[in-house]
Each structure stands twice: as C-alpha cells, then as structure tokens.
C-alpha cells in the first residue's frame, strides 16, 4: 500500500471498552496515509463509517459485525460464506485492513477462524483498535507491513482465502496488481482455496480488464462480480475478481448476488473473455496503479 508510518493524534475524549459512542460525535485524526474520519451512521446507534481523505473505506457496526454496509464488502462477504460449509473455521489472509470490517465478519460468522491482516498504516490500526475495538477471543492478528511483503512471507498452502483489498489512498498500488503478486497469492492458498481481489475502475475499464488478464495468467478459474453500470463503463466503482485452481461456486454466488439490493452480475467463461478483450497480463515491469476516482465521485 506504499504508506508511511506514524502515530494517531491524541483522541480528545476517552473511549470506553465498548467502543466510541455516538454522543462523542465524529472524529478526524491524522494517520500515516492521510486524514482518517469516523462518522456516526444515522441508522445504527453503534455503527461508524471510516473515510480516508474523504474516500469512504468501510462501515463497522459494533452491535452487528455481520452487517456489511458497502456493496463491494457484501460481495466479498458472499465469498467468505462460500469458502466452506456454514460456521466452519477458515484461515484467511487479508491484504489491506482499514477498519477490519471483513475480519470482523469472518470472526462472527465462522468462530475460531484464524486471520492475519496486513495493514501498513499502523496509526490507522491503532485508531481502529481504540475507537472500534475487536471482541476478545477473535483470532485476528494485524501486521504493520506492506501487503506484498506479508504475502511473500506467508506460509505455502496455508490460507483458505486471500482477500486483496489493498489501496494507497483511493488507488490500488501497482506492485499489488501484477502476475508476480498473483503467483504469490496462489502459493499461499491451500488446495481449493480462493483469491478475492477488490479493484476500482471506470470508463474504459482498462485497469480492470488488465487485472482480469493478470489473474487468468496464473489461475485456471476466474470470475468477476460487478454492477452492470460499472461493467459498461457508465460509472466509476468496485469490481470483485475471484480466482482459484478448482471450479468456482458460480451458481451459489450468482444466487447471492441476485439477492442483494444493489444490482450485480457475475461474469465467467466466454463473457469474461469478452470483457478482457485481449488485454495483456501485467508484470512488475509494466504495472501501474489503478486510476484515480473522478472528482466528486464520493459526494
């Protein structure tokens, strides 16, 4: 994620063991990667949205860690649900931590799961642990290091799921969007394991097409989940790529995506090949970050 290090500024009002309360109001703190803001969610009394430099990152509901408020996180949640039979513990490597929304979801839906998180912004992690604390007993270990560096050191065949949600500001960093990166993820996966990648793109979708080609260069099975408007280049948004060596649960995933309030489509096979449209796989020598969001996209 290419971010520096530092410590969060002092929190003006003490936070209890149960986490920050809405009566304390919003909070803006300078962290390593910019300005982190915690804003109360209007609909839930103990829910908070995290923003970094104005870009929404995640939503945490301290009363209900299974609530995934963002569309892209719900789609990743579906893949967590499909990683193993319901309730069975899994081993997950999260590349990118933010407010630890997805690790919380895994811990709540799959007790005794073992999880490691790579989040280079140690000041952000400190802020999240203080204001939005994790429950005791959750086996979530956060490492303050670059996502790719953590992936390089990951045990071979140790993860049921690798979730790459790596952003530097609002852009996927180049070194986490290459064939070499995907090969490291493949090495870290247990037999039958899956890689889940969150990217953002719009207009020509050149970055998303290249990322699809990149995963297809490493994995025999790849699919893509996104809003139809994003797939047509009509708006900037998130696209979720899924890759593995074994057949993907396409029917189950399709049903879950269809049940969401937000429109979504699963692309696979010929449709995915058409989407890729001859894009070349990206290597370390040719990598570029994902495009910056258009002005005003978050307002």
CSV table of C-alpha atoms in Angstrom, one decimal, residues 11-296:
chain,number,residue,atom,x,y,z
A,11,UNK,CA,-8.2,11.3,20.9
A,12,UNK,CA,-9.9,14.3,22.6
A,13,UNK,CA,-12.4,12.2,24.6
A,14,UNK,CA,-11.9,8.9,26.3
A,15,UNK,CA,-13.4,5.9,24.6
A,16,UNK,CA,-14.9,3.1,26.7
A,17,UNK,CA,-14.2,-0.6,26.4
A,18,UNK,CA,-17.4,-0.9,24.3
A,19,UNK,CA,-16.0,1.5,21.7
A,20,UNK,CA,-16.8,5.0,20.6
A,21,UNK,CA,-20.3,6.2,21.3
A,22,UNK,CA,-22.4,8.5,19.0
A,23,UNK,CA,-22.6,11.1,21.8
A,24,UNK,CA,-18.9,11.6,21.3
A,25,UNK,CA,-19.6,12.7,17.7
A,26,UNK,CA,-17.4,12.4,14.6
A,27,UNK,CA,-13.7,12.1,14.9
A,28,UNK,CA,-10.9,13.3,12.4
A,29,UNK,CA,-7.4,12.1,13.1
A,30,UNK,CA,-4.2,12.4,11.1
A,31,UNK,CA,-2.8,8.9,10.3
A,32,UNK,CA,0.1,7.7,8.1
A,33,UNK,CA,-2.0,7.6,4.9
A,34,UNK,CA,-3.8,10.9,5.4
A,35,UNK,CA,-6.8,12.1,7.4
A,36,UNK,CA,-9.0,9.3,8.9
A,37,UNK,CA,-12.6,10.2,9.8
A,38,UNK,CA,-15.0,8.3,11.8
A,39,UNK,CA,-18.6,9.4,11.2
A,40,UNK,CA,-21.6,8.1,13.0
A,41,UNK,CA,-24.1,6.0,11.0
A,42,UNK,CA,-27.5,7.6,11.1
A,43,UNK,CA,-29.4,4.2,11.1
A,44,UNK,CA,-27.5,2.3,13.7
A,45,UNK,CA,-26.6,3.5,17.2
A,46,UNK,CA,-23.2,1.9,17.3
A,47,UNK,CA,-22.2,2.0,13.7
A,48,UNK,CA,-19.4,4.1,12.2
A,49,UNK,CA,-18.2,4.8,8.7
A,50,UNK,CA,-14.4,5.2,8.1
A,51,UNK,CA,-13.2,7.6,5.5
A,52,UNK,CA,-9.6,8.3,4.4
A,53,UNK,CA,-9.1,11.8,2.9
A,54,UNK,CA,-12.8,11.9,2.1
A,55,UNK,CA,-12.9,8.5,0.4
A,56,UNK,CA,-15.3,6.0,2.1
A,57,UNK,CA,-13.4,2.9,3.2
A,58,UNK,CA,-15.7,0.8,5.3
A,59,UNK,CA,-18.5,0.7,7.8
A,60,UNK,CA,-18.4,-1.1,11.2
A,61,UNK,CA,-21.4,-1.9,13.3
A,62,UNK,CA,-20.2,-2.7,16.8
A,63,UNK,CA,-23.6,-4.3,17.6
A,64,UNK,CA,-23.6,-6.4,14.5
A,65,UNK,CA,-20.3,-7.4,12.9
A,66,UNK,CA,-22.1,-9.4,10.3
A,67,UNK,CA,-23.6,-6.2,8.8
A,68,UNK,CA,-21.7,-5.2,5.7
A,69,UNK,CA,-22.8,-1.8,4.7
A,70,UNK,CA,-20.9,-1.4,1.5
A,71,UNK,CA,-21.9,-3.1,-1.7
A,72,UNK,CA,-18.4,-4.4,-2.5
A,73,UNK,CA,-17.9,-5.7,1.0
A,74,UNK,CA,-21.2,-7.6,0.8
A,75,UNK,CA,-19.9,-9.3,-2.3
A,76,UNK,CA,-16.7,-10.3,-0.6
A,77,UNK,CA,-18.9,-11.5,2.3
A,78,UNK,CA,-20.7,-13.9,-0.1
A,79,UNK,CA,-17.4,-15.4,-1.0
A,80,UNK,CA,-16.5,-15.7,2.7
A,81,UNK,CA,-19.8,-17.5,3.1
A,82,UNK,CA,-19.0,-19.9,0.3
A,83,UNK,CA,-15.4,-20.6,1.4
A,84,UNK,CA,-16.5,-23.6,3.4
A,85,UNK,CA,-19.7,-25.1,4.9
A,86,UNK,CA,-21.5,-22.6,7.2
A,87,UNK,CA,-19.8,-22.0,10.5
A,88,UNK,CA,-16.7,-23.9,9.8
A,89,UNK,CA,-13.5,-22.1,10.8
A,90,UNK,CA,-11.2,-21.0,8.0
A,91,UNK,CA,-7.8,-19.4,7.7
A,92,UNK,CA,-7.8,-16.0,6.0
A,93,UNK,CA,-5.0,-13.7,4.9
A,94,UNK,CA,-6.4,-10.1,4.5
A,95,UNK,CA,-4.2,-7.8,2.4
A,96,UNK,CA,-5.4,-4.3,3.5
A,97,UNK,CA,-7.1,-3.8,6.8
A,98,UNK,CA,-8.9,-0.5,7.1
A,99,UNK,CA,-11.5,-0.7,9.9
A,100,UNK,CA,-11.2,-4.5,9.9
A,101,UNK,CA,-14.8,-4.9,8.7
A,102,UNK,CA,-14.2,-8.2,6.8
A,103,UNK,CA,-12.1,-9.8,9.6
A,104,UNK,CA,-14.9,-9.0,12.0
A,105,UNK,CA,-17.4,-10.6,9.6
A,106,UNK,CA,-15.3,-13.8,9.4
A,107,UNK,CA,-14.9,-14.0,13.2
A,108,UNK,CA,-18.6,-13.5,13.8
A,109,UNK,CA,-19.8,-16.0,11.1
A,110,UNK,CA,-17.0,-18.5,11.5
A,111,UNK,CA,-15.9,-18.7,15.1
A,112,UNK,CA,-12.3,-19.9,15.8
A,113,UNK,CA,-11.2,-18.8,12.3
A,114,UNK,CA,-7.5,-17.8,12.2
A,115,UNK,CA,-6.9,-14.5,10.4
A,116,UNK,CA,-3.9,-12.4,9.6
A,117,UNK,CA,-4.2,-8.8,8.3
A,118,UNK,CA,-1.6,-6.8,6.5
A,119,UNK,CA,-2.1,-3.0,7.1
A,120,UNK,CA,0.9,-0.8,6.7
A,121,UNK,CA,-0.8,2.2,8.3
A,122,UNK,CA,-0.1,1.4,11.9
A,123,UNK,CA,-1.6,4.7,13.1
A,124,UNK,CA,-4.9,3.8,11.4
A,125,UNK,CA,-4.9,0.3,13.1
A,126,UNK,CA,-4.2,2.0,16.5
A,127,UNK,CA,-7.1,4.3,15.9
A,128,UNK,CA,-9.5,1.5,14.9
A,129,UNK,CA,-8.5,-0.7,17.8
A,130,UNK,CA,-9.1,2.1,20.2
A,131,UNK,CA,-12.3,3.5,18.9
A,132,UNK,CA,-13.8,0.4,17.3
A,133,UNK,CA,-12.4,-2.4,19.4
A,134,UNK,CA,-12.4,-6.1,18.4
A,135,UNK,CA,-14.1,-8.6,20.6
A,136,UNK,CA,-11.9,-10.7,22.9
A,137,UNK,CA,-11.3,-14.2,21.6
A,138,UNK,CA,-11.3,-13.3,17.9
A,139,UNK,CA,-8.1,-14.7,16.4
A,140,UNK,CA,-7.2,-11.6,14.3
A,141,UNK,CA,-3.5,-10.6,14.1
A,142,UNK,CA,-2.7,-7.3,12.4
A,143,UNK,CA,0.8,-6.8,11.0
A,144,UNK,CA,2.0,-3.3,10.3
A,145,UNK,CA,3.7,-4.1,7.0
A,146,UNK,CA,3.3,-3.7,3.2
A,147,UNK,CA,0.7,-6.2,1.8
A,148,UNK,CA,3.0,-7.7,-0.7
A,149,UNK,CA,5.8,-8.1,1.8
A,150,UNK,CA,3.4,-10.0,4.1
A,151,UNK,CA,2.3,-12.2,1.2
A,152,UNK,CA,5.9,-13.0,0.3
A,153,UNK,CA,6.3,-14.4,3.8
A,154,UNK,CA,3.0,-16.2,4.0
A,155,UNK,CA,3.2,-20.0,4.6
A,156,UNK,CA,2.8,-22.0,1.5
A,157,UNK,CA,-0.6,-23.6,1.2
A,158,UNK,CA,-1.8,-22.1,4.5
A,159,UNK,CA,-4.8,-19.9,3.6
A,160,UNK,CA,-8.3,-20.9,2.6
A,161,UNK,CA,-8.9,-17.4,1.4
A,162,UNK,CA,-6.7,-14.5,0.4
A,163,UNK,CA,-8.6,-11.2,0.3
A,164,UNK,CA,-6.7,-8.4,-1.5
A,165,UNK,CA,-8.3,-5.1,-0.7
A,166,UNK,CA,-5.2,-3.0,-1.0
A,167,UNK,CA,-5.4,0.7,-1.6
A,168,UNK,CA,-3.0,3.6,-1.3
A,169,UNK,CA,-5.4,6.5,-0.9
A,170,UNK,CA,-8.1,5.6,-3.3
A,171,UNK,CA,-5.9,3.7,-5.8
A,172,UNK,CA,-4.7,0.1,-6.0
A,173,UNK,CA,-0.9,0.3,-5.8
A,174,UNK,CA,1.0,-1.0,-8.9
A,175,UNK,CA,3.1,-3.6,-7.0
A,176,UNK,CA,-0.1,-5.4,-5.8
A,177,UNK,CA,-1.6,-5.7,-9.2
A,178,UNK,CA,0.8,-8.0,-11.2
A,179,UNK,CA,1.3,-11.6,-12.3
A,180,UNK,CA,4.1,-11.9,-9.7
A,181,UNK,CA,1.7,-10.7,-6.9
A,182,UNK,CA,-1.0,-13.2,-8.1
A,183,UNK,CA,1.6,-16.0,-8.1
A,184,UNK,CA,2.5,-15.2,-4.5
A,185,UNK,CA,-1.2,-15.4,-3.6
A,186,UNK,CA,-1.6,-18.8,-5.5
A,187,UNK,CA,1.4,-20.1,-3.5
A,188,UNK,CA,-0.2,-19.0,-0.2
A,189,UNK,CA,-3.5,-20.8,-0.9
A,190,UNK,CA,-4.4,-24.2,0.4
A,191,UNK,CA,-5.8,-26.7,-2.1
A,192,UNK,CA,-9.3,-25.5,-3.2
A,193,UNK,CA,-8.5,-22.0,-1.7
A,194,UNK,CA,-9.5,-18.8,-3.5
A,195,UNK,CA,-8.1,-15.3,-4.1
A,196,UNK,CA,-10.6,-12.4,-3.9
A,197,UNK,CA,-9.4,-9.1,-5.3
A,198,UNK,CA,-11.2,-5.7,-5.0
A,199,UNK,CA,-10.3,-3.2,-7.7
A,200,UNK,CA,-11.9,0.1,-8.8
A,201,UNK,CA,-12.2,1.4,-12.3
A,202,UNK,CA,-14.5,3.3,-14.7
A,203,UNK,CA,-14.9,4.5,-18.3
A,204,UNK,CA,-12.8,2.2,-20.5
A,205,UNK,CA,-12.1,-0.2,-17.6
A,206,UNK,CA,-8.5,-0.7,-18.9
A,207,UNK,CA,-7.2,-1.4,-15.4
A,208,UNK,CA,-10.0,-4.0,-14.6
A,209,UNK,CA,-9.5,-5.7,-17.9
A,210,UNK,CA,-5.8,-6.0,-17.4
A,211,UNK,CA,-6.3,-7.3,-13.9
A,212,UNK,CA,-8.6,-10.0,-15.2
A,213,UNK,CA,-6.0,-11.0,-17.7
A,214,UNK,CA,-3.4,-11.0,-15.0
A,215,UNK,CA,-5.3,-13.5,-12.8
A,216,UNK,CA,-6.1,-15.6,-15.9
A,217,UNK,CA,-2.4,-15.9,-16.5
A,218,UNK,CA,-2.0,-17.5,-13.1
A,219,UNK,CA,-5.3,-19.3,-12.2
A,220,UNK,CA,-7.4,-21.6,-14.4
A,221,UNK,CA,-10.6,-20.4,-12.8
A,222,UNK,CA,-11.6,-16.7,-12.6
A,223,UNK,CA,-14.8,-14.8,-12.4
A,224,UNK,CA,-15.9,-11.2,-11.9
A,225,UNK,CA,-18.7,-9.6,-9.9
A,226,UNK,CA,-19.8,-6.0,-10.5
A,227,UNK,CA,-22.7,-3.6,-11.0
A,228,UNK,CA,-23.8,-3.7,-14.7
A,229,UNK,CA,-23.4,0.1,-14.9
A,230,UNK,CA,-19.7,-0.3,-13.8
A,231,UNK,CA,-19.2,-3.1,-16.3
A,232,UNK,CA,-20.5,-0.9,-19.1
A,233,UNK,CA,-18.1,1.9,-18.0
A,234,UNK,CA,-21.0,4.2,-17.1
A,235,UNK,CA,-19.8,4.9,-13.6
A,236,UNK,CA,-16.7,4.5,-11.5
A,237,UNK,CA,-17.0,1.7,-9.0
A,238,UNK,CA,-15.8,-1.5,-7.5
A,239,UNK,CA,-15.2,-4.8,-9.3
A,240,UNK,CA,-14.6,-8.0,-7.4
A,241,UNK,CA,-12.4,-10.6,-9.0
A,242,UNK,CA,-12.3,-14.2,-7.8
A,243,UNK,CA,-9.6,-16.8,-8.7
A,244,UNK,CA,-8.8,-20.4,-7.8
A,245,UNK,CA,-7.4,-23.6,-9.1
A,246,UNK,CA,-10.7,-25.5,-8.5
A,247,UNK,CA,-14.1,-24.7,-10.1
A,248,UNK,CA,-15.7,-21.7,-8.5
A,249,UNK,CA,-19.2,-21.8,-6.9
A,250,UNK,CA,-20.8,-19.8,-9.7
A,251,UNK,CA,-24.4,-20.9,-9.2
A,252,UNK,CA,-24.3,-20.2,-5.5
A,253,UNK,CA,-22.5,-16.9,-6.0
A,254,UNK,CA,-25.0,-15.9,-8.7
A,255,UNK,CA,-27.9,-16.5,-6.3
A,256,UNK,CA,-26.4,-14.5,-3.5
A,257,UNK,CA,-25.5,-11.6,-5.8
A,258,UNK,CA,-29.0,-11.6,-7.3
A,259,UNK,CA,-30.5,-11.4,-3.7
A,260,UNK,CA,-28.7,-8.2,-3.0
A,261,UNK,CA,-30.5,-4.9,-3.0
A,262,UNK,CA,-27.8,-3.5,-5.4
A,263,UNK,CA,-27.7,-4.8,-8.9
A,264,UNK,CA,-24.8,-7.2,-9.7
A,265,UNK,CA,-23.7,-9.5,-12.4
A,266,UNK,CA,-21.3,-12.5,-12.3
A,267,UNK,CA,-19.1,-12.8,-15.4
A,268,UNK,CA,-17.3,-16.1,-16.2
A,269,UNK,CA,-16.1,-18.1,-19.2
A,270,UNK,CA,-16.8,-16.6,-22.6
A,271,UNK,CA,-18.4,-13.5,-21.1
A,272,UNK,CA,-15.3,-12.9,-19.1
A,273,UNK,CA,-13.1,-13.4,-22.1
A,274,UNK,CA,-15.1,-10.9,-24.0
A,275,UNK,CA,-14.8,-8.4,-21.1
A,276,UNK,CA,-11.0,-8.9,-21.1
A,277,UNK,CA,-11.0,-8.0,-24.8
A,278,UNK,CA,-7.4,-9.0,-25.5
A,279,UNK,CA,-5.9,-7.1,-22.5
A,280,UNK,CA,-2.4,-8.2,-21.6
A,281,UNK,CA,-1.4,-9.6,-18.2
A,282,UNK,CA,0.5,-7.1,-16.1
A,283,UNK,CA,4.0,-7.8,-14.8
A,284,UNK,CA,6.2,-5.9,-12.3
A,285,UNK,CA,7.9,-4.2,-15.2
A,286,UNK,CA,4.7,-2.9,-16.7
A,287,UNK,CA,2.5,-2.3,-13.7
A,288,UNK,CA,0.6,1.0,-13.0
A,289,UNK,CA,-1.7,1.9,-10.1
A,290,UNK,CA,-5.5,1.9,-10.7
A,291,UNK,CA,-7.0,5.1,-12.0
A,292,UNK,CA,-7.8,7.9,-9.5
A,293,UNK,CA,-11.5,8.3,-8.8
A,294,UNK,CA,-13.2,11.1,-10.8
A,295,UNK,CA,-13.6,14.4,-8.9
A,296,UNK,CA,-16.8,14.4,-6.8
